[in-house]
CSV table of C-alpha atoms in Angstrom, one decimal:
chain,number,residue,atom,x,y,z
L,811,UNK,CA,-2.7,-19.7,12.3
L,812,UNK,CA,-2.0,-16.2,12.5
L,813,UNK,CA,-4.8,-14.0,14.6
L,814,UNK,CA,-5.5,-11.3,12.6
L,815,UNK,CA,-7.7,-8.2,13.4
L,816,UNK,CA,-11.6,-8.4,12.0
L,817,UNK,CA,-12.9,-5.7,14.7
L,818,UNK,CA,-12.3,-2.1,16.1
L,819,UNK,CA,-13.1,-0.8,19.5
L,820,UNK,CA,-13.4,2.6,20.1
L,821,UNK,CA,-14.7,3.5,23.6
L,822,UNK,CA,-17.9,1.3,23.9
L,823,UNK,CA,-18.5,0.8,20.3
L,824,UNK,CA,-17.5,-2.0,18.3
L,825,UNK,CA,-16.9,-2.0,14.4
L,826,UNK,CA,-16.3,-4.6,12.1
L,827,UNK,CA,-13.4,-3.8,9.9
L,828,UNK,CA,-13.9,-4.9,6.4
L,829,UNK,CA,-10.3,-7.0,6.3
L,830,UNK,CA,-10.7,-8.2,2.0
L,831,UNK,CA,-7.3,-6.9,0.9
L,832,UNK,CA,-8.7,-5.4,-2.3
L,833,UNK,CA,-10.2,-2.9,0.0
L,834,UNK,CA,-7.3,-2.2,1.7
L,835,UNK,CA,-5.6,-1.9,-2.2
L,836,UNK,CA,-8.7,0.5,-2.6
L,837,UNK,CA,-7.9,2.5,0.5
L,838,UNK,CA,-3.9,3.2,-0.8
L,839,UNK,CA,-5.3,3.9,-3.9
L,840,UNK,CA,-7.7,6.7,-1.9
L,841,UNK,CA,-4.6,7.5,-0.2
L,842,UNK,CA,-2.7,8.6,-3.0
L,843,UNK,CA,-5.5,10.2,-5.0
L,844,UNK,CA,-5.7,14.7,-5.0
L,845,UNK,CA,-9.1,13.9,-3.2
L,846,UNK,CA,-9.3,16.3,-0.4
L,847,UNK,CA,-7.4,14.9,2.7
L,848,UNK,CA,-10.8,15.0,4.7
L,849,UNK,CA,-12.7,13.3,2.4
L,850,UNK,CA,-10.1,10.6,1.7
L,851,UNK,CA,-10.2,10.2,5.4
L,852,UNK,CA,-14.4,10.0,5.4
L,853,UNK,CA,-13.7,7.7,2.2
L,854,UNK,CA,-11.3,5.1,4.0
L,855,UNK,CA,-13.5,5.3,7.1
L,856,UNK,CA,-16.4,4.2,4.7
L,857,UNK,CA,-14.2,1.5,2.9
L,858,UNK,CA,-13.0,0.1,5.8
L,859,UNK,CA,-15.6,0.0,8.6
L,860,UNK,CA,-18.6,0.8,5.9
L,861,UNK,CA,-22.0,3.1,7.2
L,862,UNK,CA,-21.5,2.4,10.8
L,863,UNK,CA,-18.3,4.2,10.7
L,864,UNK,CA,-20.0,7.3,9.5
L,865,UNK,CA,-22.7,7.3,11.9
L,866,UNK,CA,-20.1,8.9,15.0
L,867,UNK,CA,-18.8,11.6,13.9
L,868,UNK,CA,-16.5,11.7,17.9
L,869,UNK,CA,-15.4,8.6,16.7
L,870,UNK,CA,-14.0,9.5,13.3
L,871,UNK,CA,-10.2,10.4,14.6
L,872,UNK,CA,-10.0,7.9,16.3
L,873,UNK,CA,-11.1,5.2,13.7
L,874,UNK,CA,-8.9,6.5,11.3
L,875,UNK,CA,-5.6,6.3,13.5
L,876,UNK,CA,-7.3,2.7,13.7
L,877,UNK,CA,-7.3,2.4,9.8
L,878,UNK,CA,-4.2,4.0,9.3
L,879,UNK,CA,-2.1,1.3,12.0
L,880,UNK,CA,-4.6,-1.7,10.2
L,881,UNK,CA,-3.4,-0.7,6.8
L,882,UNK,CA,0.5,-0.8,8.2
L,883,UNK,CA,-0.2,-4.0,9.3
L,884,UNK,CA,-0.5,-2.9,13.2
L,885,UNK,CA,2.8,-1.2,12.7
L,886,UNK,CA,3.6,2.4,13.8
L,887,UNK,CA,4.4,3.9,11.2
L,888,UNK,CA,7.2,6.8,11.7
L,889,UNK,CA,8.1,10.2,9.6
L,890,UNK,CA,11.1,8.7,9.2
L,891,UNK,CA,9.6,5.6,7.4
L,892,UNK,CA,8.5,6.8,3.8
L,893,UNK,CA,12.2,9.2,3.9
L,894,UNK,CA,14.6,6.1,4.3
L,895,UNK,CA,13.0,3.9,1.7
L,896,UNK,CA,12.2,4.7,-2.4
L,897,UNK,CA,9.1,3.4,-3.6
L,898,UNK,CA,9.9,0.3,-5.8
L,899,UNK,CA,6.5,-1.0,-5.7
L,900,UNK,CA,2.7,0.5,-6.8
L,901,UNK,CA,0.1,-1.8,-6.4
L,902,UNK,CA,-2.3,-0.7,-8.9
L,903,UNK,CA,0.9,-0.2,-11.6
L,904,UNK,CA,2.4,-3.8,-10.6
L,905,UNK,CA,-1.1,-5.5,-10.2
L,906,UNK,CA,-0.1,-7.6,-13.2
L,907,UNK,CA,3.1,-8.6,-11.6
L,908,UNK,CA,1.7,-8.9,-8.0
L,909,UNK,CA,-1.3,-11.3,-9.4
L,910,UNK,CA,1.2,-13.3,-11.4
L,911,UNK,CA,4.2,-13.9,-8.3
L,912,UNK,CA,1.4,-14.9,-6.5
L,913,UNK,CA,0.5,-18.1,-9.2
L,914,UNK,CA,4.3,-18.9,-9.5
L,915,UNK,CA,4.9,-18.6,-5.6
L,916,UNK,CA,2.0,-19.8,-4.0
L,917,UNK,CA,-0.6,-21.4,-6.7
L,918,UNK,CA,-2.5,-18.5,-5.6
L,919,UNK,CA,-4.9,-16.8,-7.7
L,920,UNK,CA,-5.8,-13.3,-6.8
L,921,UNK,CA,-9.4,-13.5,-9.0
L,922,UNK,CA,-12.5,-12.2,-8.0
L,923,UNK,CA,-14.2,-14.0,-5.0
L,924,UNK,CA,-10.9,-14.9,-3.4
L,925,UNK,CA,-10.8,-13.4,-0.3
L,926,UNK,CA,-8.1,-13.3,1.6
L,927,UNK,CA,-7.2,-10.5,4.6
L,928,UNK,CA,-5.2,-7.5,4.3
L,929,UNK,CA,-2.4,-8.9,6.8
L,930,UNK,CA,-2.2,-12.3,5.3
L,931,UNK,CA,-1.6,-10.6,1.5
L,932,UNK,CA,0.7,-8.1,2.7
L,933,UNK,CA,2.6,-10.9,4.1
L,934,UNK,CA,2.7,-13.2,1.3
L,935,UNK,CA,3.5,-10.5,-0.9
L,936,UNK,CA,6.6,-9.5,1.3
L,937,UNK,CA,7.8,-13.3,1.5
L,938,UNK,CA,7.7,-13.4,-2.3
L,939,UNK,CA,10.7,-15.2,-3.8
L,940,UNK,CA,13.5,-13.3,-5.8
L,941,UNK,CA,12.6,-15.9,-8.9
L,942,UNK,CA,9.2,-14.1,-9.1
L,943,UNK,CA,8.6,-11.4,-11.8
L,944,UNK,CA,7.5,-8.8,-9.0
L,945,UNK,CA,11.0,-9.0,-7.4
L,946,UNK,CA,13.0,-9.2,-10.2
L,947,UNK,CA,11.8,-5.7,-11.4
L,948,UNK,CA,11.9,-4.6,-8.3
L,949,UNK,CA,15.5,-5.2,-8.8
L,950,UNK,CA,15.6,-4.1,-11.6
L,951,UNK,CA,14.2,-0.2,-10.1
L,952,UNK,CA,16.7,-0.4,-7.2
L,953,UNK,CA,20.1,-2.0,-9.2
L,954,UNK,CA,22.8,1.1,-9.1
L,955,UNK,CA,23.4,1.4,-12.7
L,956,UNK,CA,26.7,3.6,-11.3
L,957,UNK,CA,28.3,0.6,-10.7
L,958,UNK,CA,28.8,-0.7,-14.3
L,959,UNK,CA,31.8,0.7,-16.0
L,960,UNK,CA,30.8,-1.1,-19.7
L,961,UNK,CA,28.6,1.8,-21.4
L,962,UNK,CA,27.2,-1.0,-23.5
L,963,UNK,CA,26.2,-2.9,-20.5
L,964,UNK,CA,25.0,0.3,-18.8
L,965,UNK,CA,23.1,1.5,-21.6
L,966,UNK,CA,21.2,-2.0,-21.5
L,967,UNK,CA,20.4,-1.5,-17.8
L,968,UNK,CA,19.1,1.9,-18.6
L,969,UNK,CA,16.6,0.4,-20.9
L,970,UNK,CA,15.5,-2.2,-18.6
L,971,UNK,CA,15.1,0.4,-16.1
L,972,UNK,CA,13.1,2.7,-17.8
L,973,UNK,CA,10.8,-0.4,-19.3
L,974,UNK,CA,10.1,-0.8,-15.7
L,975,UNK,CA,9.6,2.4,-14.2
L,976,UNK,CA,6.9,3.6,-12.0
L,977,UNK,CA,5.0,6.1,-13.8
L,978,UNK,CA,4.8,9.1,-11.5
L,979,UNK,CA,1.1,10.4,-11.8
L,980,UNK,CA,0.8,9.0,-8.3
L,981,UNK,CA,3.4,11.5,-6.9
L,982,UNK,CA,1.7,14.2,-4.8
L,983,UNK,CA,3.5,18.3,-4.9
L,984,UNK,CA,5.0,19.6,-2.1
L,985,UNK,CA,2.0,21.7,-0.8
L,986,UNK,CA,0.3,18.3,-0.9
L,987,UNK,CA,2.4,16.3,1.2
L,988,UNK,CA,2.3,19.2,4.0
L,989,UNK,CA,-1.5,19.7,4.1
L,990,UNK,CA,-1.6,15.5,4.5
L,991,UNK,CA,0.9,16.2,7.3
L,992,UNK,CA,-0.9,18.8,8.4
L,993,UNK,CA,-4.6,16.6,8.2
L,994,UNK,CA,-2.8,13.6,9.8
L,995,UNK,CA,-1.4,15.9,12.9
L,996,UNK,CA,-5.1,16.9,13.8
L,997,UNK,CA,-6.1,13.2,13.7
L,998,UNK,CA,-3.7,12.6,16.0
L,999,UNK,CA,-5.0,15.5,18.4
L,1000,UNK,CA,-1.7,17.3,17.5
């Protein structure tokens, strides 16, 4: 059995991390929201490690570089990491699909009550099988239509694709993205 965080220590103080992976879907939903970029950071703080969280305000940056590795799955996560690969995947859009690959995987259902942590759902989710609905519109999003020489066959794939599209009220403006950069570097004491 995989040992998977429940607790974050920062100096002497010890907080409980709230480790239900609907709160962590919460959290990248907070993330991708035009809230402020401090109050999304206060918000996740809250979601994650609830009023004790709040009650340091020294410990804030360092909780949220906490919360930010937790919700990478303890990975570091590098400016290089959201340039090299296209989102094909939005968990609030796909929550039907996600919910659904889970039953035909894993006899999994992903109701109410069922808790399960962060870590363990991310994993599941990224061991899903190609037969699932999630991944095959997933493949659908990434297939290079350029490859098909048939325009009959092309314009067929064009359909499909745009069935499946991610809608893009998620995507944040340029001046956006660089005051998150910006917010992210003074976490990190930069």
């Amino acid at each position: 059995m995989n040992s998977y965080p429940k607790y974050a220590q920062v100096k002497d103080r010890k907080y409980e991390i709230n480790t239900d992976f609907r709160i962590a879907l919460e959290c990248d939903k907070l993330a991708k929201s035009n809230v402020e970029a401090e109050e999304r950071a206060l918000a996740i703080i809250y979601l994650l490690f609830g009023d004790k969280g709040l009650e340091n305000s020294q410990d804030w940056q360092d909780l949220m570089e906490i919360a930010l590795k937790y919700l990478n799955c303890g990975k570091e996560k590098t400016d290089n990491d959201e340039e090299e690969q296209e989102v094909d995947i939005d968990f609030e859009q796909d929550w039907e699909y996600i919910r659904t690959s889970f039953f035909y995987d894993y006899n999994v259902k992903l109701e109410e009550g069922t808790y399960m942590h962060w870590w363990e759902f991310y994993n599941l989710l990224c061991g899903l099988s190609d037969k699932c609905i999630l991944n095959r519109v997933r493949f659908v999003r990434n297939f290079d239509i350029e490859q098909i020489k048939d325009i009959k066959e092309k314009e067929k794939w064009i359909k499909q694709k745009e069935q499946v599209a991610l809608k893009q009220n998620n995507v944040k403006t340029a001046e956006e993205k660089r005051l998150d950069e910006l917010f992210e570097k003074q976490l990190r004491g930069g």
